[in-house]
Short mmCIF file of C-alpha atoms in Angstrom, two decimals:
data_model
loop_
_atom_site.label_atom_id
_atom_site.label_comp_id
_atom_site.label_asym_id
_atom_site.label_seq_id
_atom_site.Cartn_x
_atom_site.Cartn_y
_atom_site.Cartn_z
CA MET M 1 32.61 -12.01 2.50
CA GLU M 2 30.87 -15.10 2.40
CA SER M 3 30.51 -15.82 5.78
CA LEU M 4 28.95 -12.32 6.17
CA PHE M 5 26.27 -13.08 3.42
CA VAL M 6 25.34 -16.21 5.79
CA VAL M 7 25.10 -14.27 8.54
CA VAL M 8 22.74 -12.05 6.99
CA SER M 9 20.80 -14.84 5.51
CA ILE M 10 20.42 -16.31 9.06
CA GLY M 11 18.68 -13.33 10.12
CA LEU M 12 17.24 -12.82 7.24
CA VAL M 13 15.34 -16.07 7.94
CA VAL M 14 14.38 -14.86 11.78
CA LEU M 15 12.97 -12.01 10.13
CA ILE M 16 10.48 -14.26 7.54
CA LEU M 17 9.80 -16.83 11.23
CA ILE M 18 8.84 -12.91 13.19
CA MET M 19 6.15 -12.14 10.09
CA LEU M 20 5.16 -15.60 9.47
CA TYR M 21 3.83 -15.36 12.91
CA ARG M 22 2.36 -11.80 12.46
CA VAL M 23 0.94 -13.00 8.97
CA PHE M 24 -0.91 -16.21 11.20
CA LYS M 25 -1.68 -14.20 14.15
CA GLY M 26 -1.55 -10.58 13.37
CA PRO M 27 -4.90 -8.92 15.24
CA THR M 28 -5.67 -6.89 11.53
CA VAL M 29 -5.94 -7.89 8.16
CA TYR M 30 -3.63 -4.86 7.24
CA ASP M 31 -1.14 -6.33 9.91
CA ARG M 32 -1.14 -9.76 7.93
CA LEU M 33 -0.72 -8.22 4.94
CA ASN M 34 1.97 -6.66 6.14
CA GLY M 35 3.67 -9.39 7.22
CA LEU M 36 2.95 -11.11 3.56
CA ILE M 37 5.33 -7.99 1.81
CA VAL M 38 7.95 -8.36 4.10
CA ILE M 39 7.99 -11.77 3.83
CA ALA M 40 7.89 -11.51 -0.03
CA ALA M 41 10.96 -8.54 0.01
CA ASP M 42 12.76 -10.91 2.46
CA VAL M 43 12.46 -14.44 0.61
CA THR M 44 13.49 -11.71 -2.64
CA ILE M 45 16.94 -10.19 -0.73
CA LEU M 46 17.94 -13.95 0.51
CA LEU M 47 17.25 -15.48 -2.97
CA VAL M 48 20.25 -12.79 -4.08
CA LEU M 49 22.09 -13.73 -1.35
CA ILE M 50 22.19 -17.29 -1.87
CA GLY M 51 23.11 -16.90 -5.40
CA TYR M 52 26.28 -14.72 -4.23
CA ILE M 53 27.11 -18.22 -2.01
CA ASN M 54 26.56 -20.44 -4.83
CA ASP M 55 28.53 -17.74 -7.44
CA ARG M 56 25.69 -18.68 -9.39
CA ALA M 57 24.21 -14.94 -8.67
CA ASP M 58 22.91 -14.69 -12.45
CA MET M 59 20.44 -17.42 -12.14
CA PHE M 60 19.37 -16.41 -8.69
CA ILE M 61 19.09 -13.12 -9.44
CA ASP M 62 16.54 -13.75 -12.31
CA ILE M 63 14.06 -16.10 -10.03
CA ALA M 64 14.32 -12.93 -7.14
CA ILE M 65 13.10 -10.77 -9.86
CA THR M 66 9.85 -13.36 -10.98
CA TYR M 67 9.23 -13.73 -7.24
CA ALA M 68 9.69 -10.25 -6.27
CA ILE M 69 6.89 -9.16 -9.45
CA LEU M 70 5.09 -12.07 -8.22
CA GLY M 71 5.03 -10.48 -4.77
CA PHE M 72 3.78 -7.11 -6.33
CA ILE M 73 0.84 -8.65 -7.91
CA THR M 74 -0.45 -10.64 -4.95
CA PHE M 75 -0.21 -7.73 -2.44
CA VAL M 76 -2.11 -5.24 -5.43
CA VAL M 77 -4.47 -8.31 -5.83
CA LEU M 78 -4.84 -8.43 -2.04
CA ALA M 79 -5.38 -4.32 -1.33
CA LYS M 80 -7.85 -3.94 -4.13
CA TYR M 81 -10.16 -6.88 -2.52
CA ILE M 82 -10.09 -5.11 0.81
CA GLU M 83 -10.75 -2.58 -0.82
CA ILE M 84 -13.87 -3.90 -2.09
CA ARG M 85 -14.73 -6.09 0.54
CA GLY M 86 -14.04 -3.25 3.37
CA SER M 87 -12.13 -3.34 6.20
CA ASN M 88 -14.37 -5.09 8.43
CA TYR M 89 -12.08 -7.84 9.09
CA ASP M 90 -10.45 -6.23 11.46
#
């Protein structure tokens, strides 16, 4: 079961790298924001998987929940900023 967690973790790291490309080279601000949301979700899942791999799930789940809350707050703030400033960032 641990090898499955390692394979899924490697897949998540690859997905994070792909989304980093989307964040830096995204054609619109909405693509960049979408990339940031996916990265935040993937890092949250990755933290939980690392916790299960190291048999310290209790500690890593607390960190993952905190990171997910921070990611959500960041998304809401950025979305509100884009709404106020308009969508002329395309």
